[in-house]
Each structure stands twice: as structure tokens, then as C-alpha cells.
Amino acid sequence: MPTSPRVRFAPSPTGYLHVGGARTALFNWLFARRHGGTFVLRIEDTDVERSSDEMVEGILDGLRWLGLDWDEGPGAGGSHGPYFQSQRLARYREMAEQLVASGHAYYDYRTPEQIGAEREAAQAGNGDWRHHRGGRGLAADQVAAFERERRPRAIRFLVPEGSTTYVDLVHGPIAFDHDHIEDFVVLRSDGHPTYHLSVVCDDIDMRITHVVRGDDHISNTPKQVLLYGAFGAPLPRFAHVPLILGPDKKRLSKRHGATSVTEYERQGFLPEAMVNFLALLGWSPGDDRELFTRDELVAAFTLEGISGGHAVFNPDKLVWFNNQHIMRLPAEALAGRVEPLLRAAGTWDESLAGDRRPWLLSVLDLLKPRAHRLHDFVTQAQPLLSDVIHYDEAAVARYLAPPGTRAHLAALRETLAALPAFDAATLETAIRTLAEARGVKAGTLIHAARVSVTGRAASPGIFEVLALLGRDRVLARLDAAMAMAG
RNA sequence: GUCCCCGUCGUCCAGAGGCCUAGGACGUGGCCCUUUCAAGGCUAAAACGCGGGUUCGAAUCCCGCCGGGGACGCCA
């Protein structure tokens, strides 16, 4: 019985949660949930200069919006904390010293400037920098002298000769020759760890079993594998997921438009749609299914299903997913998401939460197939929620202005006023009968009616719209429209 | 420059030697439904980067090339 997996998402709070990070988090989350494992959230804030509390909150908000809850980490507790790297500094120093003590690392007294010069010289020569271990093999008295003057020192990992292979869950076996790895710094002269040291220490301490992260870390992995070996710690399984690229095949960035998940929330996307879309960007269940609920994704997810190629972000498909998920969302749930937008637009009324609730839900159901983003509900429901009609000039010119329209509307008004019931079916029969009696196509009355009651040339089915508006409001709008009809 | 990863329709994926006259989805065109706009249905165009092998047989395996991406820091 294998122990349940522990995975982590370890963002550095130097920016908001962008879609690439969100997808990495999603894959980790799906894997944990699929196998009843633990999803750890760790904040890699060792780069104090570029990190901030607001950024941390922004990232947490993004994760919460997507519904990716973490079992251990900020706000969630856990017995492997602290989960902020800035609070683990002492541990990293301890681990680094341990490396020196065991002969896996050494002190380097050179300054960054000195090394930069050496590197340039080397690269100008044969280009092989790795072999310049200038900081190593110092005489004992030299070291003593440096220590006496309390000269700053960094700790460098001593890369052994040879080669290593590890098996990547998405890429298969990856072999690397130690010749291409230089003696990297694990602890800076200011006592701060470098990325390689901190991730490995944390992943060991936090008992991480599967490291699922971006493809850009694939060439860092050899160094980390070496560190695991030096610490005598078991190697976790690695799964490197390909990056998300922009339409120009370049790494997704600001100039490709929105890259922050929060921005997509603002634009009216459903987290369900975002999750579905992101999951299928670089992963496939192995068959042709496309539409997934969160639970279905959990049930279908495997790391092996991640494809090795880079994926280009396709905004059109996101919109399609959004519409699909909107149509599948129960009206009641939808109402909760749309309410804030209606409030902001000034078309919200408290009765919509009370006795007019069923009516609102009918409106939403009617609008669903036409809504690509949440905001579409606001614009399309406007003529139903408000009695302030904005008449579209072109629509009026085309369907109200033609001579004879006023007479049609008058007849329509008379018919509707006398109707025994005001439901869609009754309305349809009445209007079609009227059209026949007046010798015009039903469309003539329908179009005129549409512009009269909505002010627009496009709307949901007119009979449903009329029924939803109710007789009084319809008659009033017909009266108003007759004044501008030809 | 060195090392690593990747390479199927415009895009996202399926394909793990014969089931492939290469399948699905988004987008695009056409048709249907129809009161408009959507949604929905049907349909069309659209791809195995190139060249060598291996094999009776290759999108699938191997090599080279080309192309794309990434990493080479006392950043993460």
C-alpha cells in the first residue's frame, strides 16, 4: 500500500497568479484529489526585494476563485510548516552547513564581481566555465586569513564527476552529464539560500512525493537531483508540464493581453470554464471528451495524460467553454454570480431576491445560450429589468419606420389587451393569427414588436420576452413605440 | 555558444507498427432549424516539418537536418 501522495504548488509572490501558474496549480490539485493525497501551498518569498504581502494575497485569491483549496499552507495550517520560505532561513543555513560538513559543498570567498570577470575570461577563451573552480582548494592558512578578516563567503555545491538519469513522468528518462553543471551556489554570502537549496530542503522537509511544475525547471532538475543525493533523501517523482505560450509561440506574457486569472474573473468568465479550459491545455483524458465538471476532471486526471508539447493559449476556445458552462449552470447559481453585476449596472432590485426570484431565474434561463461572458446577462437583460428603453437607431429605421407599422402595432395592442392569458404559447398563436388576418408575414409583426419592447433588433424569442414582460409593460411599450412608428 | 525539452489541421488534443481513405473540439465556410440574435443539428476546407534508415508495413521505432521553446546567476 503506497503512502498517499503529497504535492505542492510553490509560487513566488512577485506577481499575480497568471494562467500558466494556475494550470500548474490545477494539475497538482487534480492529482492530489484524484489520489486522496495532500495539496500543499508554499510561498517562495526568499526574494524579499520583489515579494510583497499584496502579491501573496493576490495569488491566494486566484486559487480560491478557481476553487483550488489547499490542505496545508497559508491559512490552512499543517504540520510541515512554516510555509513561507522567508521563515525557514535558519533551516537552509543548517542544511547548507551540513553539506559542507559532509564534503558535498565548500566555501567560496570570491566576490560576485570577481567571478563575473573570471567567467567572462573563460567564455572568451574556450567557453568552458565549469572547470574553473577558482574558489576551491584554498590553502589552510589562506582560509584562516579570510576568516580572520571575516570575509563574506558563499557555499558552493561540489558537483561530482559522472552522469545521472531520472525518469520524468511526462518526458520519460532524462539523462544529464555532470560536465555541464557548474558548482552552483547553494547559500549566498548574505546567508540566504538560492532557489535550488530552498526547494530541495522544503520538498524534503514537507515530504513531497511528486514535484509537478513548469517545464522551465527541467534543466534545473539535475542540480536538485544531486542535492537529494547529497542529503541522502529519497528522490520524489518529477513531472514537468510544458509551458503555455502566446499566439506568437512565445512564453505567455503581458503583451499577449490578459494573463492574470483575476483578470478573467473580471471579464466575466466562470471558474468552472477556466478550470476546464486550463485542464485541457496540455492534458487529455485519452479520449475525445471536452466538457468536464470539476469532479469529472478529478476522476479522469493522470499525470501520464499530460502531453509533452507546448500549448498555445486560445482565447476563442475559452469563450466557448464559458458559454457551455453558463448553459449548464442552474439558474439559481447563475443568479448569485450575476447579481453583483446587475447591482453595479443599477438594474438590480431587491424584489429579484424575493418574490420576483422565479421570474429572474426564467430570464436567466432564457438568456443563457446567448451569454458568452457574465456581462452579457447585464446588457441582454436590461430591457427586461428596466423600463428605460434605449432604441437602436438602425432597428427603428428598419422595423418601425416603414409606413403601416403604426397600424400594425395598434392592432397588435388591441389583440394583446384582449388576450385571456399571456403566456408564450398563447401569444404566439394570437400574433400569427393576427398577421394572417392582416395579410402580412408573422415576421413583420414580430420584428415590430421586438423593437417596440426591447428597442433592439436582436433578442431572445419574442413570445418568451413578451410573456416575461407581462401585459402591462408590453402595452405601455407598444404605446410608446407607436409614437415613433411610420 | 553549450546543454535540455518539444515537433499531427490556424489553435488544443486523440493516435503508443497494420484498426489512418489520420479522429474529436475551437475557429472558418455552407446547409438545416427559425421571428432576430444565440444555442443546436448536418456538412466542407484544413495536419503527420524535411531527409535518410529499420520493417512485408511507420504519424507511430532509429539517425541527421530544420523549426520552436527552455535553461545555463550569490533570480525564483
PDB file of N, CA, C and O in Angstrom, chain A residues 279-343:
ATOM      1  N   ALA A 279      -7.354  22.769 -17.906  1.00  0.00           N
ATOM      2  CA  ALA A 279      -7.050  21.353 -17.761  1.00  0.00           C
ATOM      3  C   ALA A 279      -6.746  20.717 -19.119  1.00  0.00           C
ATOM      4  O   ALA A 279      -5.868  19.869 -19.242  1.00  0.00           O
ATOM      5  N   LEU A 280      -7.482  21.167 -20.123  1.00  0.00           N
ATOM      6  CA  LEU A 280      -7.300  20.582 -21.450  1.00  0.00           C
ATOM      7  C   LEU A 280      -6.170  21.222 -22.252  1.00  0.00           C
ATOM      8  O   LEU A 280      -5.925  20.858 -23.396  1.00  0.00           O
ATOM      9  N   LEU A 281      -5.504  22.173 -21.635  1.00  0.00           N
ATOM     10  CA  LEU A 281      -4.378  22.813 -22.293  1.00  0.00           C
ATOM     11  C   LEU A 281      -3.140  22.011 -21.897  1.00  0.00           C
ATOM     12  O   LEU A 281      -2.499  22.280 -20.897  1.00  0.00           O
ATOM     13  N   GLY A 282      -2.824  21.010 -22.667  1.00  0.00           N
ATOM     14  CA  GLY A 282      -1.651  20.219 -22.343  1.00  0.00           C
ATOM     15  C   GLY A 282      -1.962  18.919 -21.630  1.00  0.00           C
ATOM     16  O   GLY A 282      -1.064  18.170 -21.273  1.00  0.00           O
ATOM     17  N   TRP A 283      -3.242  18.663 -21.443  1.00  0.00           N
ATOM     18  CA  TRP A 283      -3.605  17.385 -20.832  1.00  0.00           C
ATOM     19  C   TRP A 283      -4.822  16.837 -21.571  1.00  0.00           C
ATOM     20  O   TRP A 283      -5.624  17.602 -22.125  1.00  0.00           O
ATOM     21  N   SER A 284      -4.933  15.544 -21.618  1.00  0.00           N
ATOM     22  CA  SER A 284      -6.089  14.941 -22.250  1.00  0.00           C
ATOM     23  C   SER A 284      -6.451  13.664 -21.524  1.00  0.00           C
ATOM     24  O   SER A 284      -5.582  12.953 -21.016  1.00  0.00           O
ATOM     25  N   PRO A 285      -7.749  13.364 -21.452  1.00  0.00           N
ATOM     26  CA  PRO A 285      -8.172  12.155 -20.760  1.00  0.00           C
ATOM     27  C   PRO A 285      -7.879  10.919 -21.604  1.00  0.00           C
ATOM     28  O   PRO A 285      -8.074   9.798 -21.156  1.00  0.00           O
ATOM     29  N   GLY A 286      -7.408  11.114 -22.843  1.00  0.00           N
ATOM     30  CA  GLY A 286      -7.108   9.961 -23.682  1.00  0.00           C
ATOM     31  C   GLY A 286      -8.219   9.668 -24.669  1.00  0.00           C
ATOM     32  O   GLY A 286      -8.055   8.881 -25.593  1.00  0.00           O
ATOM     33  N   ASP A 287      -9.360  10.310 -24.468  1.00  0.00           N
ATOM     34  CA  ASP A 287     -10.439  10.138 -25.436  1.00  0.00           C
ATOM     35  C   ASP A 287     -10.867  11.521 -25.938  1.00  0.00           C
ATOM     36  O   ASP A 287     -10.127  12.477 -25.790  1.00  0.00           O
ATOM     37  N   ASP A 288     -12.063  11.613 -26.505  1.00  0.00           N
ATOM     38  CA  ASP A 288     -12.458  12.872 -27.120  1.00  0.00           C
ATOM     39  C   ASP A 288     -13.323  13.775 -26.259  1.00  0.00           C
ATOM     40  O   ASP A 288     -13.882  14.743 -26.737  1.00  0.00           O
ATOM     41  N   ARG A 289     -13.454  13.465 -24.993  1.00  0.00           N
ATOM     42  CA  ARG A 289     -14.273  14.321 -24.139  1.00  0.00           C
ATOM     43  C   ARG A 289     -13.656  15.715 -23.997  1.00  0.00           C
ATOM     44  O   ARG A 289     -12.437  15.859 -23.961  1.00  0.00           O
ATOM     45  N   GLU A 290     -14.507  16.709 -23.939  1.00  0.00           N
ATOM     46  CA  GLU A 290     -14.015  18.086 -23.815  1.00  0.00           C
ATOM     47  C   GLU A 290     -14.621  18.806 -22.617  1.00  0.00           C
ATOM     48  O   GLU A 290     -13.957  19.553 -21.924  1.00  0.00           O
ATOM     49  N   LEU A 291     -15.929  18.576 -22.414  1.00  0.00           N
ATOM     50  CA  LEU A 291     -16.628  19.280 -21.340  1.00  0.00           C
ATOM     51  C   LEU A 291     -16.559  18.488 -20.046  1.00  0.00           C
ATOM     52  O   LEU A 291     -16.975  17.328 -19.987  1.00  0.00           O
ATOM     53  N   PHE A 292     -16.007  19.111 -19.032  1.00  0.00           N
ATOM     54  CA  PHE A 292     -15.843  18.429 -17.754  1.00  0.00           C
ATOM     55  C   PHE A 292     -16.308  19.290 -16.591  1.00  0.00           C
ATOM     56  O   PHE A 292     -16.106  20.494 -16.589  1.00  0.00           O
ATOM     57  N   THR A 293     -16.892  18.642 -15.612  1.00  0.00           N
ATOM     58  CA  THR A 293     -17.127  19.323 -14.353  1.00  0.00           C
ATOM     59  C   THR A 293     -15.853  19.095 -13.553  1.00  0.00           C
ATOM     60  O   THR A 293     -15.011  18.271 -13.921  1.00  0.00           O
ATOM     61  N   ARG A 294     -15.745  19.812 -12.466  1.00  0.00           N
ATOM     62  CA  ARG A 294     -14.576  19.656 -11.609  1.00  0.00           C
ATOM     63  C   ARG A 294     -14.418  18.200 -11.162  1.00  0.00           C
ATOM     64  O   ARG A 294     -13.329  17.635 -11.213  1.00  0.00           O
ATOM     65  N   ASP A 295     -15.521  17.592 -10.755  1.00  0.00           N
ATOM     66  CA  ASP A 295     -15.454  16.216 -10.271  1.00  0.00           C
ATOM     67  C   ASP A 295     -15.042  15.241 -11.368  1.00  0.00           C
ATOM     68  O   ASP A 295     -14.310  14.285 -11.128  1.00  0.00           O
ATOM     69  N   GLU A 296     -15.527  15.511 -12.568  1.00  0.00           N
ATOM     70  CA  GLU A 296     -15.166  14.632 -13.682  1.00  0.00           C
ATOM     71  C   GLU A 296     -13.677  14.736 -13.994  1.00  0.00           C
ATOM     72  O   GLU A 296     -13.024  13.756 -14.355  1.00  0.00           O
ATOM     73  N   LEU A 297     -13.141  15.938 -13.831  1.00  0.00           N
ATOM     74  CA  LEU A 297     -11.705  16.119 -14.067  1.00  0.00           C
ATOM     75  C   LEU A 297     -10.910  15.327 -13.031  1.00  0.00           C
ATOM     76  O   LEU A 297      -9.943  14.648 -13.351  1.00  0.00           O
ATOM     77  N   VAL A 298     -11.340  15.443 -11.800  1.00  0.00           N
ATOM     78  CA  VAL A 298     -10.649  14.722 -10.728  1.00  0.00           C
ATOM     79  C   VAL A 298     -10.641  13.235 -11.033  1.00  0.00           C
ATOM     80  O   VAL A 298      -9.613  12.564 -10.907  1.00  0.00           O
ATOM     81  N   ALA A 299     -11.781  12.737 -11.478  1.00  0.00           N
ATOM     82  CA  ALA A 299     -11.894  11.304 -11.737  1.00  0.00           C
ATOM     83  C   ALA A 299     -11.035  10.858 -12.916  1.00  0.00           C
ATOM     84  O   ALA A 299     -10.546   9.735 -12.963  1.00  0.00           O
ATOM     85  N   ALA A 300     -10.830  11.761 -13.881  1.00  0.00           N
ATOM     86  CA  ALA A 300     -10.136  11.368 -15.113  1.00  0.00           C
ATOM     87  C   ALA A 300      -8.648  11.687 -15.116  1.00  0.00           C
ATOM     88  O   ALA A 300      -7.890  11.187 -15.948  1.00  0.00           O
ATOM     89  N   PHE A 301      -8.202  12.509 -14.165  1.00  0.00           N
ATOM     90  CA  PHE A 301      -6.833  13.024 -14.252  1.00  0.00           C
ATOM     91  C   PHE A 301      -5.723  12.006 -13.988  1.00  0.00           C
ATOM     92  O   PHE A 301      -5.783  11.226 -13.051  1.00  0.00           O
ATOM     93  N   THR A 302      -4.712  12.053 -14.857  1.00  0.00           N
ATOM     94  CA  THR A 302      -3.480  11.293 -14.628  1.00  0.00           C
ATOM     95  C   THR A 302      -2.312  12.143 -15.113  1.00  0.00           C
ATOM     96  O   THR A 302      -2.450  12.891 -16.069  1.00  0.00           O
ATOM     97  N   LEU A 303      -1.191  12.012 -14.460  1.00  0.00           N
ATOM     98  CA  LEU A 303      -0.008  12.765 -14.885  1.00  0.00           C
ATOM     99  C   LEU A 303       0.459  12.272 -16.253  1.00  0.00           C
ATOM    100  O   LEU A 303       0.997  13.023 -17.055  1.00  0.00           O
ATOM    101  N   GLU A 304       0.229  10.994 -16.517  1.00  0.00           N
ATOM    102  CA  GLU A 304       0.655  10.416 -17.795  1.00  0.00           C
ATOM    103  C   GLU A 304      -0.107  11.036 -18.969  1.00  0.00           C
ATOM    104  O   GLU A 304       0.344  10.973 -20.106  1.00  0.00           O
ATOM    105  N   GLY A 305      -1.266  11.601 -18.675  1.00  0.00           N
ATOM    106  CA  GLY A 305      -2.070  12.205 -19.744  1.00  0.00           C
ATOM    107  C   GLY A 305      -1.577  13.570 -20.174  1.00  0.00           C
ATOM    108  O   GLY A 305      -2.113  14.172 -21.103  1.00  0.00           O
ATOM    109  N   ILE A 306      -0.553  14.071 -19.493  1.00  0.00           N
ATOM    110  CA  ILE A 306      -0.009  15.372 -19.855  1.00  0.00           C
ATOM    111  C   ILE A 306       0.851  15.201 -21.096  1.00  0.00           C
ATOM    112  O   ILE A 306       1.695  14.310 -21.158  1.00  0.00           O
ATOM    113  N   SER A 307       0.628  16.056 -22.092  1.00  0.00           N
ATOM    114  CA  SER A 307       1.404  15.923 -23.321  1.00  0.00           C
ATOM    115  C   SER A 307       2.699  16.713 -23.236  1.00  0.00           C
ATOM    116  O   SER A 307       2.802  17.679 -22.487  1.00  0.00           O
ATOM    117  N   GLY A 308       3.663  16.281 -24.014  1.00  0.00           N
ATOM    118  CA  GLY A 308       4.984  16.873 -23.922  1.00  0.00           C
ATOM    119  C   GLY A 308       5.175  18.185 -24.655  1.00  0.00           C
ATOM    120  O   GLY A 308       6.119  18.913 -24.408  1.00  0.00           O
ATOM    121  N   GLY A 309       4.258  18.498 -25.570  1.00  0.00           N
ATOM    122  CA  GLY A 309       4.448  19.698 -26.378  1.00  0.00           C
ATOM    123  C   GLY A 309       3.897  20.944 -25.734  1.00  0.00           C
ATOM    124  O   GLY A 309       2.993  20.881 -24.911  1.00  0.00           O
ATOM    125  N   HIS A 310       4.443  22.063 -26.131  1.00  0.00           N
ATOM    126  CA  HIS A 310       3.971  23.326 -25.579  1.00  0.00           C
ATOM    127  C   HIS A 310       2.590  23.655 -26.125  1.00  0.00           C
ATOM    128  O   HIS A 310       2.243  23.283 -27.231  1.00  0.00           O
ATOM    129  N   ALA A 311       1.805  24.371 -25.330  1.00  0.00           N
ATOM    130  CA  ALA A 311       0.443  24.690 -25.732  1.00  0.00           C
ATOM    131  C   ALA A 311       0.254  26.182 -25.929  1.00  0.00           C
ATOM    132  O   ALA A 311       0.749  26.991 -25.153  1.00  0.00           O
ATOM    133  N   VAL A 312      -0.456  26.525 -26.979  1.00  0.00           N
ATOM    134  CA  VAL A 312      -0.745  27.928 -27.237  1.00  0.00           C
ATOM    135  C   VAL A 312      -2.127  28.268 -26.678  1.00  0.00           C
ATOM    136  O   VAL A 312      -3.093  27.542 -26.898  1.00  0.00           O
ATOM    137  N   PHE A 313      -2.173  29.336 -25.945  1.00  0.00           N
ATOM    138  CA  PHE A 313      -3.404  29.801 -25.312  1.00  0.00           C
ATOM    139  C   PHE A 313      -4.381  30.285 -26.386  1.00  0.00           C
ATOM    140  O   PHE A 313      -4.044  31.124 -27.202  1.00  0.00           O
ATOM    141  N   ASN A 314      -5.602  29.721 -26.387  1.00  0.00           N
ATOM    142  CA  ASN A 314      -6.582  30.065 -27.412  1.00  0.00           C
ATOM    143  C   ASN A 314      -7.831  30.707 -26.776  1.00  0.00           C
ATOM    144  O   ASN A 314      -8.726  30.011 -26.325  1.00  0.00           O
ATOM    145  N   PRO A 315      -7.870  32.038 -26.779  1.00  0.00           N
ATOM    146  CA  PRO A 315      -8.944  32.779 -26.101  1.00  0.00           C
ATOM    147  C   PRO A 315     -10.337  32.418 -26.636  1.00  0.00           C
ATOM    148  O   PRO A 315     -11.298  32.369 -25.866  1.00  0.00           O
ATOM    149  N   ASP A 316     -10.446  32.148 -27.931  1.00  0.00           N
ATOM    150  CA  ASP A 316     -11.744  31.804 -28.504  1.00  0.00           C
ATOM    151  C   ASP A 316     -12.330  30.552 -27.870  1.00  0.00           C
ATOM    152  O   ASP A 316     -13.529  30.439 -27.643  1.00  0.00           O
ATOM    153  N   LYS A 317     -11.467  29.612 -27.611  1.00  0.00           N
ATOM    154  CA  LYS A 317     -11.961  28.367 -27.037  1.00  0.00           C
ATOM    155  C   LYS A 317     -12.376  28.560 -25.588  1.00  0.00           C
ATOM    156  O   LYS A 317     -13.302  27.913 -25.115  1.00  0.00           O
ATOM    157  N   LEU A 318     -11.690  29.453 -24.903  1.00  0.00           N
ATOM    158  CA  LEU A 318     -12.065  29.768 -23.524  1.00  0.00           C
ATOM    159  C   LEU A 318     -13.481  30.320 -23.513  1.00  0.00           C
ATOM    160  O   LEU A 318     -14.303  29.959 -22.674  1.00  0.00           O
ATOM    161  N   VAL A 319     -13.774  31.205 -24.459  1.00  0.00           N
ATOM    162  CA  VAL A 319     -15.099  31.804 -24.551  1.00  0.00           C
ATOM    163  C   VAL A 319     -16.140  30.714 -24.802  1.00  0.00           C
ATOM    164  O   VAL A 319     -17.212  30.706 -24.201  1.00  0.00           O
ATOM    165  N   TRP A 320     -15.820  29.788 -25.646  1.00  0.00           N
ATOM    166  CA  TRP A 320     -16.743  28.694 -25.936  1.00  0.00           C
ATOM    167  C   TRP A 320     -17.022  27.868 -24.667  1.00  0.00           C
ATOM    168  O   TRP A 320     -18.155  27.552 -24.340  1.00  0.00           O
ATOM    169  N   PHE A 321     -15.945  27.545 -23.955  1.00  0.00           N
ATOM    170  CA  PHE A 321     -16.112  26.806 -22.706  1.00  0.00           C
ATOM    171  C   PHE A 321     -16.991  27.590 -21.741  1.00  0.00           C
ATOM    172  O   PHE A 321     -17.833  27.025 -21.040  1.00  0.00           O
ATOM    173  N   ASN A 322     -16.792  28.892 -21.717  1.00  0.00           N
ATOM    174  CA  ASN A 322     -17.556  29.715 -20.793  1.00  0.00           C
ATOM    175  C   ASN A 322     -19.046  29.628 -21.104  1.00  0.00           C
ATOM    176  O   ASN A 322     -19.868  29.424 -20.222  1.00  0.00           O
ATOM    177  N   ASN A 323     -19.386  29.763 -22.380  1.00  0.00           N
ATOM    178  CA  ASN A 323     -20.785  29.662 -22.792  1.00  0.00           C
ATOM    179  C   ASN A 323     -21.346  28.285 -22.442  1.00  0.00           C
ATOM    180  O   ASN A 323     -22.463  28.158 -21.952  1.00  0.00           O
ATOM    181  N   GLN A 324     -20.576  27.257 -22.679  1.00  0.00           N
ATOM    182  CA  GLN A 324     -21.024  25.902 -22.378  1.00  0.00           C
ATOM    183  C   GLN A 324     -21.301  25.721 -20.887  1.00  0.00           C
ATOM    184  O   GLN A 324     -22.289  25.111 -20.484  1.00  0.00           O
ATOM    185  N   HIS A 325     -20.413  26.261 -20.067  1.00  0.00           N
ATOM    186  CA  HIS A 325     -20.605  26.117 -18.630  1.00  0.00           C
ATOM    187  C   HIS A 325     -21.728  27.006 -18.114  1.00  0.00           C
ATOM    188  O   HIS A 325     -22.425  26.652 -17.165  1.00  0.00           O
ATOM    189  N   ILE A 326     -21.901  28.150 -18.754  1.00  0.00           N
ATOM    190  CA  ILE A 326     -23.010  29.031 -18.373  1.00  0.00           C
ATOM    191  C   ILE A 326     -24.320  28.290 -18.628  1.00  0.00           C
ATOM    192  O   ILE A 326     -25.229  28.288 -17.806  1.00  0.00           O
ATOM    193  N   MET A 327     -24.422  27.634 -19.781  1.00  0.00           N
ATOM    194  CA  MET A 327     -25.658  26.923 -20.118  1.00  0.00           C
ATOM    195  C   MET A 327     -25.935  25.768 -19.159  1.00  0.00           C
ATOM    196  O   MET A 327     -27.076  25.388 -18.952  1.00  0.00           O
ATOM    197  N   ARG A 328     -24.873  25.220 -18.599  1.00  0.00           N
ATOM    198  CA  ARG A 328     -25.051  24.089 -17.700  1.00  0.00           C
ATOM    199  C   ARG A 328     -25.248  24.474 -16.239  1.00  0.00           C
ATOM    200  O   ARG A 328     -25.570  23.634 -15.406  1.00  0.00           O
ATOM    201  N   LEU A 329     -25.002  25.727 -15.960  1.00  0.00           N
ATOM    202  CA  LEU A 329     -25.136  26.180 -14.577  1.00  0.00           C
ATOM    203  C   LEU A 329     -26.607  26.439 -14.253  1.00  0.00           C
ATOM    204  O   LEU A 329     -27.290  27.142 -14.985  1.00  0.00           O
ATOM    205  N   PRO A 330     -27.112  25.872 -13.168  1.00  0.00           N
ATOM    206  CA  PRO A 330     -28.504  26.117 -12.771  1.00  0.00           C
ATOM    207  C   PRO A 330     -28.736  27.620 -12.588  1.00  0.00           C
ATOM    208  O   PRO A 330     -27.851  28.333 -12.110  1.00  0.00           O
ATOM    209  N   ALA A 331     -29.927  28.067 -12.979  1.00  0.00           N
ATOM    210  CA  ALA A 331     -30.229  29.499 -12.920  1.00  0.00           C
ATOM    211  C   ALA A 331     -30.010  30.089 -11.530  1.00  0.00           C
ATOM    212  O   ALA A 331     -29.543  31.217 -11.391  1.00  0.00           O
ATOM    213  N   GLU A 332     -30.340  29.332 -10.520  1.00  0.00           N
ATOM    214  CA  GLU A 332     -30.184  29.849  -9.164  1.00  0.00           C
ATOM    215  C   GLU A 332     -28.720  30.174  -8.865  1.00  0.00           C
ATOM    216  O   GLU A 332     -28.386  31.202  -8.300  1.00  0.00           O
ATOM    217  N   ALA A 333     -27.818  29.275  -9.297  1.00  0.00           N
ATOM    218  CA  ALA A 333     -26.392  29.510  -9.085  1.00  0.00           C
ATOM    219  C   ALA A 333     -25.934  30.701  -9.919  1.00  0.00           C
ATOM    220  O   ALA A 333     -25.136  31.531  -9.478  1.00  0.00           O
ATOM    221  N   LEU A 334     -26.463  30.767 -11.115  1.00  0.00           N
ATOM    222  CA  LEU A 334     -26.111  31.856 -12.015  1.00  0.00           C
ATOM    223  C   LEU A 334     -26.530  33.194 -11.414  1.00  0.00           C
ATOM    224  O   LEU A 334     -25.803  34.187 -11.490  1.00  0.00           O
ATOM    225  N   ALA A 335     -27.711  33.206 -10.811  1.00  0.00           N
ATOM    226  CA  ALA A 335     -28.242  34.444 -10.238  1.00  0.00           C
ATOM    227  C   ALA A 335     -27.254  35.029  -9.229  1.00  0.00           C
ATOM    228  O   ALA A 335     -27.024  36.235  -9.203  1.00  0.00           O
ATOM    229  N   GLY A 336     -26.649  34.153  -8.439  1.00  0.00           N
ATOM    230  CA  GLY A 336     -25.699  34.622  -7.449  1.00  0.00           C
ATOM    231  C   GLY A 336     -24.490  35.286  -8.082  1.00  0.00           C
ATOM    232  O   GLY A 336     -23.936  36.245  -7.540  1.00  0.00           O
ATOM    233  N   ARG A 337     -24.094  34.797  -9.225  1.00  0.00           N
ATOM    234  CA  ARG A 337     -22.913  35.369  -9.887  1.00  0.00           C
ATOM    235  C   ARG A 337     -23.238  36.656 -10.637  1.00  0.00           C
ATOM    236  O   ARG A 337     -22.394  37.512 -10.800  1.00  0.00           O
ATOM    237  N   VAL A 338     -24.488  36.725 -11.126  1.00  0.00           N
ATOM    238  CA  VAL A 338     -24.863  37.886 -11.927  1.00  0.00           C
ATOM    239  C   VAL A 338     -25.302  39.065 -11.062  1.00  0.00           C
ATOM    240  O   VAL A 338     -25.143  40.218 -11.448  1.00  0.00           O
ATOM    241  N   GLU A 339     -25.815  38.747  -9.888  1.00  0.00           N
ATOM    242  CA  GLU A 339     -26.342  39.808  -9.018  1.00  0.00           C
ATOM    243  C   GLU A 339     -25.391  40.992  -8.821  1.00  0.00           C
ATOM    244  O   GLU A 339     -25.800  42.140  -9.002  1.00  0.00           O
ATOM    245  N   PRO A 340     -24.126  40.733  -8.477  1.00  0.00           N
ATOM    246  CA  PRO A 340     -23.212  41.866  -8.271  1.00  0.00           C
ATOM    247  C   PRO A 340     -23.082  42.740  -9.518  1.00  0.00           C
ATOM    248  O   PRO A 340     -22.951  43.959  -9.415  1.00  0.00           O
ATOM    249  N   LEU A 341     -23.152  42.103 -10.672  1.00  0.00           N
ATOM    250  CA  LEU A 341     -23.017  42.866 -11.913  1.00  0.00           C
ATOM    251  C   LEU A 341     -24.258  43.718 -12.156  1.00  0.00           C
ATOM    252  O   LEU A 341     -24.166  44.855 -12.627  1.00  0.00           O
ATOM    253  N   LEU A 342     -25.424  43.155 -11.832  1.00  0.00           N
ATOM    254  CA  LEU A 342     -26.663  43.910 -12.004  1.00  0.00           C
ATOM    255  C   LEU A 342     -26.693  45.086 -11.039  1.00  0.00           C
ATOM    256  O   LEU A 342     -27.121  46.183 -11.383  1.00  0.00           O
ATOM    257  N   ARG A 343     -26.213  44.858  -9.858  1.00  0.00           N
ATOM    258  CA  ARG A 343     -26.147  45.950  -8.875  1.00  0.00           C
ATOM    259  C   ARG A 343     -25.276  47.068  -9.412  1.00  0.00           C
ATOM    260  O   ARG A 343     -25.645  48.247  -9.375  1.00  0.00           O
TER     261      ARG A 343
END
